[in-house]
PDB file of C-alpha atoms and ligand atoms in Angstrom:
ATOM      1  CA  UNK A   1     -13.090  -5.526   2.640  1.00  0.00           C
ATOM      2  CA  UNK A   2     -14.523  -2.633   0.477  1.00  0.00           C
ATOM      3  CA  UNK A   3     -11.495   0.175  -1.099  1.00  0.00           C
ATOM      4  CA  UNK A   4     -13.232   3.396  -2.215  1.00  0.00           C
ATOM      5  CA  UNK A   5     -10.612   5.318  -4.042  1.00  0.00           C
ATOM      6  CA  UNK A   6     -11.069   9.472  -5.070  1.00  0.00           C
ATOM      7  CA  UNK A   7      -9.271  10.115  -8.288  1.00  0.00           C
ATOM      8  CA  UNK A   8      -9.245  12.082 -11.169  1.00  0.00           C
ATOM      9  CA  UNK A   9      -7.460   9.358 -12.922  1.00  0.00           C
ATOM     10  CA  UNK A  10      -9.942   6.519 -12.136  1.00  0.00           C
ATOM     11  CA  UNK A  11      -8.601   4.355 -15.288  1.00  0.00           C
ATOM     12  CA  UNK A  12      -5.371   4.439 -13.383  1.00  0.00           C
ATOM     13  CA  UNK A  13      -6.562   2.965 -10.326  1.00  0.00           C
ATOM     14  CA  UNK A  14      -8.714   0.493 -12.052  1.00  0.00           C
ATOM     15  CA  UNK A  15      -5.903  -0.771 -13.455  1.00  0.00           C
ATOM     16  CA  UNK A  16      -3.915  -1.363 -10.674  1.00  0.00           C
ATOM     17  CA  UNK A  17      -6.250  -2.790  -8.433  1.00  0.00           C
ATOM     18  CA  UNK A  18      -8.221  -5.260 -11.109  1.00  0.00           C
ATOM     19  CA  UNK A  19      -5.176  -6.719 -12.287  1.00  0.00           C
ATOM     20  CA  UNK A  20      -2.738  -9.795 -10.651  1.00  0.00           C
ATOM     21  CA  UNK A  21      -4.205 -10.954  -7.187  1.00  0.00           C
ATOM     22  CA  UNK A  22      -6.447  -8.226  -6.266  1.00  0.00           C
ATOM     23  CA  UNK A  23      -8.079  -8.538  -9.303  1.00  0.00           C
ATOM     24  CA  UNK A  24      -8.678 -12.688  -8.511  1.00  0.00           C
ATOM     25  CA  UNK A  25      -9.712 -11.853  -5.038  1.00  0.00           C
ATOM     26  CA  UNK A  26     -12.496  -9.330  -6.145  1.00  0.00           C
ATOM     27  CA  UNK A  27     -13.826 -12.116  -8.403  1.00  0.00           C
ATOM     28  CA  UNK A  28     -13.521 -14.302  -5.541  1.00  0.00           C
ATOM     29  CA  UNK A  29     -15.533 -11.674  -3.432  1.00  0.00           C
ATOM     30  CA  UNK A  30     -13.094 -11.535  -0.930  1.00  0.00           C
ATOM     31  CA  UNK A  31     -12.200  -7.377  -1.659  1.00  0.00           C
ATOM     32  CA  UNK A  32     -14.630  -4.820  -3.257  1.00  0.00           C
ATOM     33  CA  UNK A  33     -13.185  -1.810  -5.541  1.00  0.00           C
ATOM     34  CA  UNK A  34     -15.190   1.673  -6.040  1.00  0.00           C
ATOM     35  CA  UNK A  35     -13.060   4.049  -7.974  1.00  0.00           C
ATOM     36  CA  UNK A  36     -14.783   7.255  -8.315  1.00  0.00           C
ATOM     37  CA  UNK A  37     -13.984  10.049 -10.315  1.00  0.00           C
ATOM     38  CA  UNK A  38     -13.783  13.136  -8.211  1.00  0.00           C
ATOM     39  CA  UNK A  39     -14.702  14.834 -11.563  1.00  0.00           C
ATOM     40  CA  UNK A  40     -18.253  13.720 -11.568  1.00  0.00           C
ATOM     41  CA  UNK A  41     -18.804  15.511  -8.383  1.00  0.00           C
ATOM     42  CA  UNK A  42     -17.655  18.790  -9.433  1.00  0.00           C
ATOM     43  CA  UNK A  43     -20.449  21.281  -9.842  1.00  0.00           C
ATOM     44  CA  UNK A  44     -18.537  23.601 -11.790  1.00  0.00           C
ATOM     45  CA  UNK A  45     -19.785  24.275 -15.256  1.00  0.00           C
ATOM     46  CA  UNK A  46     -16.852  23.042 -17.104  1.00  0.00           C
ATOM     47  CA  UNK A  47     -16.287  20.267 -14.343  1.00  0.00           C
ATOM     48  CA  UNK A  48     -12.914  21.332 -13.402  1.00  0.00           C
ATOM     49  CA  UNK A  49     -11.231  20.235 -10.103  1.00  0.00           C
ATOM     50  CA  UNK A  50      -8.709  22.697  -9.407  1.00  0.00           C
ATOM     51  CA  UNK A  51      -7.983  26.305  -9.095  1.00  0.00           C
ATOM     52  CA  UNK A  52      -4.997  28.604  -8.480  1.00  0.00           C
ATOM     53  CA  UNK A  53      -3.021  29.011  -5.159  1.00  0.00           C
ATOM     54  CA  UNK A  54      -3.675  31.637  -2.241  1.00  0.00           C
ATOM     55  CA  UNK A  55      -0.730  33.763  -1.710  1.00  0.00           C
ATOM     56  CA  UNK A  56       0.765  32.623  -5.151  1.00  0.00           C
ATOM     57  CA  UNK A  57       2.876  30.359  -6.238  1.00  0.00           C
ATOM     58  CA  UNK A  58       3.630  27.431  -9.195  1.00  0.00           C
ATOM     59  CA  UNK A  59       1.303  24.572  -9.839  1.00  0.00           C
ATOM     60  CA  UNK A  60      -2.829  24.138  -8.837  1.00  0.00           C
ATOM     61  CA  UNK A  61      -4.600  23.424  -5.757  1.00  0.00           C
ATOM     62  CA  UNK A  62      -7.911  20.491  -5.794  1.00  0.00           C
ATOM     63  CA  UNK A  63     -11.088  22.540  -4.691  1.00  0.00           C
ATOM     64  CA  UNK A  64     -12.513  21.373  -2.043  1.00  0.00           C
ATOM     65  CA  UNK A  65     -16.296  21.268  -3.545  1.00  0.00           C
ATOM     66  CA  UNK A  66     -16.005  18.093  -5.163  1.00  0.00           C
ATOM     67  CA  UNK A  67     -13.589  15.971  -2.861  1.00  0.00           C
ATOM     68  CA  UNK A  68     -15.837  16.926  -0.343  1.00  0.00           C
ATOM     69  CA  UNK A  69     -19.336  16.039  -2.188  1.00  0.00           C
ATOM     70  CA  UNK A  70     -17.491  12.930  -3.324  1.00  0.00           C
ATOM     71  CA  UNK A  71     -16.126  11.747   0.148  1.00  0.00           C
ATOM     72  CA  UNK A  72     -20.043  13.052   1.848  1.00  0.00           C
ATOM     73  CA  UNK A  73     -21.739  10.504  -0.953  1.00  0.00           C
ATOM     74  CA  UNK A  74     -19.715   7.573   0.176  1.00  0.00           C
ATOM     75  CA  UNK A  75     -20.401   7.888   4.123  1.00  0.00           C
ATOM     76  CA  UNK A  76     -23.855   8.690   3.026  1.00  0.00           C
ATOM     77  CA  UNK A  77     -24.085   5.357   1.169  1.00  0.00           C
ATOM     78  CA  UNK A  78     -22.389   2.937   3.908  1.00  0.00           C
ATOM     79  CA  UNK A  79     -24.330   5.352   6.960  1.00  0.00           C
ATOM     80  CA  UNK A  80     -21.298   4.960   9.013  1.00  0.00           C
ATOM     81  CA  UNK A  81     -18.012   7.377   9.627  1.00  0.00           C
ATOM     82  CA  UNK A  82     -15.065   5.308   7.375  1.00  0.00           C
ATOM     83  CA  UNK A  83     -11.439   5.687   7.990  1.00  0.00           C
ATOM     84  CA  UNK A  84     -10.068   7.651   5.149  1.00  0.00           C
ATOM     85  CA  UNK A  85      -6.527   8.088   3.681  1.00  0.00           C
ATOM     86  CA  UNK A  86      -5.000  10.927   1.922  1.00  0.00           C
ATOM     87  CA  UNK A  87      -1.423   9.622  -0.128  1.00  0.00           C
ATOM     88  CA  UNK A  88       0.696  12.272   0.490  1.00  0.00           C
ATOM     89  CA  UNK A  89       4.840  12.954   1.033  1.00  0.00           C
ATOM     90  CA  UNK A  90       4.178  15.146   3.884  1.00  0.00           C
ATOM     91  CA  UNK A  91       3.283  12.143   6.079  1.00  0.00           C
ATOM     92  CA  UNK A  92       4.616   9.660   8.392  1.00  0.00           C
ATOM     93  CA  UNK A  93       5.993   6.729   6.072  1.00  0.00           C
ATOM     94  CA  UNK A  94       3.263   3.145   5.674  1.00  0.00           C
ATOM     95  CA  UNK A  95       5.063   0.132   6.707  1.00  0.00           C
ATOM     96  CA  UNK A  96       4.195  -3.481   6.923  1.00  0.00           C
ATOM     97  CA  UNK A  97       2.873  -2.891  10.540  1.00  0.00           C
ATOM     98  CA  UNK A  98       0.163   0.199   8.950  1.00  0.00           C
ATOM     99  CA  UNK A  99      -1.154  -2.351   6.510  1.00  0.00           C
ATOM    100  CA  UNK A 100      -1.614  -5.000   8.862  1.00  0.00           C
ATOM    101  CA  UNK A 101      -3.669  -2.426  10.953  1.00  0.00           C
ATOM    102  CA  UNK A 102      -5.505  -1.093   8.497  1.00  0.00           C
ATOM    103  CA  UNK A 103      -6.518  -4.722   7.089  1.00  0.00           C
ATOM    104  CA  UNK A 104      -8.384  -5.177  10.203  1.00  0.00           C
ATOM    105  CA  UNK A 105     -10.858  -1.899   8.834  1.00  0.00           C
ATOM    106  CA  UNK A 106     -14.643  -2.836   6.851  1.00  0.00           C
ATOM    107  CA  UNK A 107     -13.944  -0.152   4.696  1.00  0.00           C
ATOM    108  CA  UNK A 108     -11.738   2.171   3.679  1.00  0.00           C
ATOM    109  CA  UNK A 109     -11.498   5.774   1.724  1.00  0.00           C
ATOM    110  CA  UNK A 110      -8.228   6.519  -0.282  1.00  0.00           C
ATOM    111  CA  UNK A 111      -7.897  10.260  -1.519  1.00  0.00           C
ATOM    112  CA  UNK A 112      -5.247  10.915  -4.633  1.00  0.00           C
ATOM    113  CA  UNK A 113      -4.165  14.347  -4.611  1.00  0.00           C
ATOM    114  CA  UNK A 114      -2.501  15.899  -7.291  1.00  0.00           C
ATOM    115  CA  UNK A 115      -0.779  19.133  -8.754  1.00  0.00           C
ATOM    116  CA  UNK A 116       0.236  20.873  -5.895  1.00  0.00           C
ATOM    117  CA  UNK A 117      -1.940  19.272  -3.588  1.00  0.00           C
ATOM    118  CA  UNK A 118      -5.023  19.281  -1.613  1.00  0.00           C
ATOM    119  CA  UNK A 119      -7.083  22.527   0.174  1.00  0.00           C
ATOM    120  CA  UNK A 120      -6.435  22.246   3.348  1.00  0.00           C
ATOM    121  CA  UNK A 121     -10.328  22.485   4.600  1.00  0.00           C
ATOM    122  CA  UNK A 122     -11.268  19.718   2.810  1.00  0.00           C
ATOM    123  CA  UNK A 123      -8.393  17.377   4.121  1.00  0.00           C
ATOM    124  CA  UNK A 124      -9.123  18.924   8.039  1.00  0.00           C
ATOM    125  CA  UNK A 125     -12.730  18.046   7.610  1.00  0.00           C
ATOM    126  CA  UNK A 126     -12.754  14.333   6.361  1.00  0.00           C
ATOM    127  CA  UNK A 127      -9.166  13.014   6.242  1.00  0.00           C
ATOM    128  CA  UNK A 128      -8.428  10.748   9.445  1.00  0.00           C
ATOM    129  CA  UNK A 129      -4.921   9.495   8.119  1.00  0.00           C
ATOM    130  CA  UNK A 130      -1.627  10.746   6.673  1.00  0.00           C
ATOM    131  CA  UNK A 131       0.304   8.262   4.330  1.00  0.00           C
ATOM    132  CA  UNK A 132       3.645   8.394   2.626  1.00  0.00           C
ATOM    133  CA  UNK A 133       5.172   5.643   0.685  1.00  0.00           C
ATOM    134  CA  UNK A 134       8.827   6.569   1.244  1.00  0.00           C
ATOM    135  CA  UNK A 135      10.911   9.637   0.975  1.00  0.00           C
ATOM    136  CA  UNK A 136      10.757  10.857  -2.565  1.00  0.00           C
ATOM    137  CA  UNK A 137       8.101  12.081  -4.735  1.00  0.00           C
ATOM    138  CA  UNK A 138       6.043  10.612  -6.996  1.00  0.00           C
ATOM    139  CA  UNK A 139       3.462  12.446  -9.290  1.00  0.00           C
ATOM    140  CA  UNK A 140       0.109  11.756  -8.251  1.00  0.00           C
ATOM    141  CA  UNK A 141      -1.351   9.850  -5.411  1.00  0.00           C
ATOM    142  CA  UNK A 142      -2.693   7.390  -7.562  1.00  0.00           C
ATOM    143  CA  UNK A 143       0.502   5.191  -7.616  1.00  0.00           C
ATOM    144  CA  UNK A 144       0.807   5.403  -4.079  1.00  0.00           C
ATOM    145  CA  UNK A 145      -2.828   4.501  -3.337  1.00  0.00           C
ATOM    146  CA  UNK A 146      -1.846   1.666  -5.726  1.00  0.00           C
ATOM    147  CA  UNK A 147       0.870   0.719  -3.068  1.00  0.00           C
ATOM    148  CA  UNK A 148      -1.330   1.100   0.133  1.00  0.00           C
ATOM    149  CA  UNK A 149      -4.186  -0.940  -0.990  1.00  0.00           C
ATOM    150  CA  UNK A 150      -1.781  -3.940  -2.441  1.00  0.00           C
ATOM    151  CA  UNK A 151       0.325  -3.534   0.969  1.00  0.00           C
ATOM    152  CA  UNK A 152      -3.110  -3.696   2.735  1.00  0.00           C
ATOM    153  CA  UNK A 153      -5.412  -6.190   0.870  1.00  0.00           C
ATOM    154  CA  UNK A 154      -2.841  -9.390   0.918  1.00  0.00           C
ATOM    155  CA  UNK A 155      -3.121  -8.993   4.786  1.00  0.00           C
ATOM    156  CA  UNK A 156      -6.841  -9.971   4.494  1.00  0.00           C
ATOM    157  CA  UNK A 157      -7.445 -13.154   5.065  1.00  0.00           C
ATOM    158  CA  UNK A 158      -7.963 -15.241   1.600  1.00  0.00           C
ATOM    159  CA  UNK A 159      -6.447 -13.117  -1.083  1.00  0.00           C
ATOM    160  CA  UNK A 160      -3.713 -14.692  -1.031  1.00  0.00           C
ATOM    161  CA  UNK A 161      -3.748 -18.625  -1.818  1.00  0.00           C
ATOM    162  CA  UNK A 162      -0.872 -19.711   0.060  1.00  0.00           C
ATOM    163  CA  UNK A 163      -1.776 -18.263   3.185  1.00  0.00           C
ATOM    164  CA  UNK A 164       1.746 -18.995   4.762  1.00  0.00           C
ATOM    165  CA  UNK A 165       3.687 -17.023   1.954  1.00  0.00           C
ATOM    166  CA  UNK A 166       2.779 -13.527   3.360  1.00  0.00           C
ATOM    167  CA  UNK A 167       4.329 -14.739   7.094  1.00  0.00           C
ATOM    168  CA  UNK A 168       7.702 -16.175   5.121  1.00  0.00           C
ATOM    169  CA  UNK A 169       8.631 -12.841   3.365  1.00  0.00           C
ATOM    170  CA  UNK A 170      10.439  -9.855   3.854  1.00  0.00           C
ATOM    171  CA  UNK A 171       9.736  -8.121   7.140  1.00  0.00           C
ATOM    172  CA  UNK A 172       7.219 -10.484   8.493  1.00  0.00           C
ATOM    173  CA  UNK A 173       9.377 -11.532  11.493  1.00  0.00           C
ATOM    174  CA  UNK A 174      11.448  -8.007  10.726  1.00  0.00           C
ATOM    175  CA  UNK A 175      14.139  -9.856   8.426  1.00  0.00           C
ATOM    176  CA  UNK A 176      14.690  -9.725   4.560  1.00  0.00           C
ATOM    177  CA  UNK A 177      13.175 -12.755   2.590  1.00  0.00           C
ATOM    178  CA  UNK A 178      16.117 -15.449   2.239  1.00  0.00           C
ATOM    179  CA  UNK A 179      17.148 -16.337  -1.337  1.00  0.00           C
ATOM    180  CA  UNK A 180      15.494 -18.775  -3.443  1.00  0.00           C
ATOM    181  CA  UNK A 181      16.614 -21.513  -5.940  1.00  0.00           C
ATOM    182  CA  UNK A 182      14.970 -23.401  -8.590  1.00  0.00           C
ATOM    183  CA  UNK A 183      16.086 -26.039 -11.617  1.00  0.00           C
ATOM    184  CA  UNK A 184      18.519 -26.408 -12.969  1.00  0.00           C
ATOM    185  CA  UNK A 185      20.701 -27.669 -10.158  1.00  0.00           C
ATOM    186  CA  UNK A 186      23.929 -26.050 -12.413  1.00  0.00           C
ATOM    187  CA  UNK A 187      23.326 -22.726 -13.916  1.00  0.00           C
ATOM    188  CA  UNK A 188      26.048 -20.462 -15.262  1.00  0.00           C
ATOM    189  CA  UNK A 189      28.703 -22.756 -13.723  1.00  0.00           C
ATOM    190  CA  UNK A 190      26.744 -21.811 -10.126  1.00  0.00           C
ATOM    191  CA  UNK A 191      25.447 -25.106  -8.030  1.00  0.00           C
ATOM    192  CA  UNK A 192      22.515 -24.168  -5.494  1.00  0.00           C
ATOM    193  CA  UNK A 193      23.305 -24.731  -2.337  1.00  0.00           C
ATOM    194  CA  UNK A 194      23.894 -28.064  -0.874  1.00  0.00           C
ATOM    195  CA  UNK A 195      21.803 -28.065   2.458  1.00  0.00           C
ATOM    196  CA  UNK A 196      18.452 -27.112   0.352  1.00  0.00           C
ATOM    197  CA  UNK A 197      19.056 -30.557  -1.988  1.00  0.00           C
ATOM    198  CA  UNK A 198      19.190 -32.641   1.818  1.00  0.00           C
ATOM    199  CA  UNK A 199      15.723 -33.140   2.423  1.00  0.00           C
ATOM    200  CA  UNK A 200      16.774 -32.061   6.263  1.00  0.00           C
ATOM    201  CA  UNK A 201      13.978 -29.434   6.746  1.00  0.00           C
ATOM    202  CA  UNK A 202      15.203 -28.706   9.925  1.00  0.00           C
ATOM    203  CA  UNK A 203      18.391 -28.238   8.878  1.00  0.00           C
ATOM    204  CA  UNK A 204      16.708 -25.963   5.796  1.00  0.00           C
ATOM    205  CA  UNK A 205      14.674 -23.718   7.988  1.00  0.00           C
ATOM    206  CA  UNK A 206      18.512 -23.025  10.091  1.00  0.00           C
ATOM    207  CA  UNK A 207      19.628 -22.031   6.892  1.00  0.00           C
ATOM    208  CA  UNK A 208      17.271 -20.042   5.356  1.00  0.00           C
ATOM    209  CA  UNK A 209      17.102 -17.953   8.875  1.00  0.00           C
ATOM    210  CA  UNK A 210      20.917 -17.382   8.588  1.00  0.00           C
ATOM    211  CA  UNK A 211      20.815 -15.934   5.523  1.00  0.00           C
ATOM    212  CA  UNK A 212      17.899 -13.655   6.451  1.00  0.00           C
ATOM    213  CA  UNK A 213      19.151 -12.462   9.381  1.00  0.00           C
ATOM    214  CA  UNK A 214      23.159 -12.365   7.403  1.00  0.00           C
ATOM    215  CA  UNK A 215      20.870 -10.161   4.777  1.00  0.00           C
ATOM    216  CA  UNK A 216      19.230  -8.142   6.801  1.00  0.00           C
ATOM    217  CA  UNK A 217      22.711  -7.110   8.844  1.00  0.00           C
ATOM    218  CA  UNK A 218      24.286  -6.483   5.362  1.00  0.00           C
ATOM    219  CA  UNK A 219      21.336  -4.148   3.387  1.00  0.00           C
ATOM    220  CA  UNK A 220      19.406  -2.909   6.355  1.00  0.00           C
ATOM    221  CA  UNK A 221      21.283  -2.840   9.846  1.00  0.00           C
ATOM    222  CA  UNK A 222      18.806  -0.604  11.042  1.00  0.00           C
ATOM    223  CA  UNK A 223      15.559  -3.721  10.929  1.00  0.00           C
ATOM    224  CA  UNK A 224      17.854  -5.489  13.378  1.00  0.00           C
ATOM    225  CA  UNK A 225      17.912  -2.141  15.882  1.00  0.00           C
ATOM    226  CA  UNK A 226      14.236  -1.899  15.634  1.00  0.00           C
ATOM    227  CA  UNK A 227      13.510  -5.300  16.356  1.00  0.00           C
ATOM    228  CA  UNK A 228      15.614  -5.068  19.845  1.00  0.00           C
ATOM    229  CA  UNK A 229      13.984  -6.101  22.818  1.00  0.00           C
ATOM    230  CA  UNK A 230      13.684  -2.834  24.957  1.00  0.00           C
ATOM    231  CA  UNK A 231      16.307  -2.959  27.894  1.00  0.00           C
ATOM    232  CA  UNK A 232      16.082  -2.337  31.030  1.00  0.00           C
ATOM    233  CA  UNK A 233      17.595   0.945  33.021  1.00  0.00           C
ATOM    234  CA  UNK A 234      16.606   3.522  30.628  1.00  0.00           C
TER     235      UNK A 234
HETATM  236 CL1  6GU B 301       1.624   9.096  -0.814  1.00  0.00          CL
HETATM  237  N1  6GU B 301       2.165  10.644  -2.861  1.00  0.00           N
HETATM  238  C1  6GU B 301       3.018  11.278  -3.689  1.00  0.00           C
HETATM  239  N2  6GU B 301       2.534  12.031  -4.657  1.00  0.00           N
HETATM  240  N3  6GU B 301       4.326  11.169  -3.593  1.00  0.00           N
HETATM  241  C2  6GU B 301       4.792  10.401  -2.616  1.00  0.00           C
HETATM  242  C3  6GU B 301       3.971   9.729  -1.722  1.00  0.00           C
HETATM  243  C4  6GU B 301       2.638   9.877  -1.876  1.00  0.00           C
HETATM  244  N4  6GU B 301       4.734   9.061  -0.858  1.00  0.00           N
HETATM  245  C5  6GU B 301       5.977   9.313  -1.211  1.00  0.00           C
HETATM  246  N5  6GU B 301       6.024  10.121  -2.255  1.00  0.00           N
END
């Protein structure tokens, strides 16, 4: 799977997406990164990327010259239409379900906004997708793309090594990841719990459900409504 990202803090990105398990699976050619510099596309004289608000107001607005130049090379290059994401707060919010979705995709186009945000031509004419990564607000887009493409790349197949550890955590199966134990048996006076030293993996796997779902009902009651089968008479 190939992530094209548009930034003007490509250093950012890079750093993000080369390091930890994305960076082993692009060595592993199992994910491609293209961070581009929407900089290198302006044809301004002095390069710049942004310009002052219509009807007023504090901060900058991105031109749209250069995320659209930027965003026209890329489709040229792969000759095809690509889905393509714009990070923003003023979306619907990505969950586990989005990523899975979009892991499915050949390619994909992630646009950073930043200072105020984006002209609004430019995102009618190429954006396909609105993403939020919760509800607050975070500088830039760059973190969030940072988010989106981790969320999304450890649901292709192969970048991750254990291939069952992305089904056992939190919210595959809509529950919160159970705890987990390791050596010493005694730490700080605290034993682990008995059942995981029994060798019963049956007995385990009861367990470690409990406490997911006992988790889940405790932190966040409102997984369990979602995950309600839909009833009848409504
Ligand atoms: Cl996608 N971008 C920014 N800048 N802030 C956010 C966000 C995205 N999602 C939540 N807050």
């Amino acid at each position: 799977m190939k992530f094209y990202v548009l930034t003007i803090f490509p250093e950012m990105v890079e750093t993000m997406l080369r390091t930890s398990i994305l960076g082993r699976a692009e060595k592993n050619g199992i994910l491609e990164f293209d961070v581009r510099n929407i900089r290198d596309y302006s044809l301004d004289k002095h390069k710049k990327t942004d310009d002052y608000p219509y009807g007023g107001g504090a901060g900058m607005v991105m031109t749209p010259q250069p995320v659209f130049d930027a965003h026209q090379a890329i489709v040229r290059e792969e000759g095809h239409p690509v889905r393509t994401i714009y990070l923003t707060p003023a979306a619907k919010v990505f969950t586990q379900k989005d990523a899975k979705a979009f892991a499915k995709e050949e390619e994909l186009i992630l646009l950073c906004g930043h200072y105020e945000g984006v002209d609004q031509r430019v995102l009618d004419a190429i954006v396909t997708d609105y993403v939020s990564i919760g509800d607050y607000v975070v500088t830039g887009g760059e973190i969030a793309a940072g988010v989106v493409v981790d969320a999304i790349s450890r649901m292709v197949p192969g970048v991750l090594t254990n291939e069952s550890s992305a089904e056992e955590e939190s919210f595959e199966g809509g529950l919160l990841e159970y705890p987990q134990y390791t050596r010493p048996e005694i730490w700080n006076d605290v034993k682990v719990p008995e059942i995981l030293l029994s060798g019963d993996h049956a007995k385990v796997d009861a367990w470690r459900k409990e406490q997911s779902l006992l988790r889940t009902r405790e932190i966040r009651p409102d997984l369990l409504k979602k995950e309600a089968p839909p009833s009848h008479g409504e």
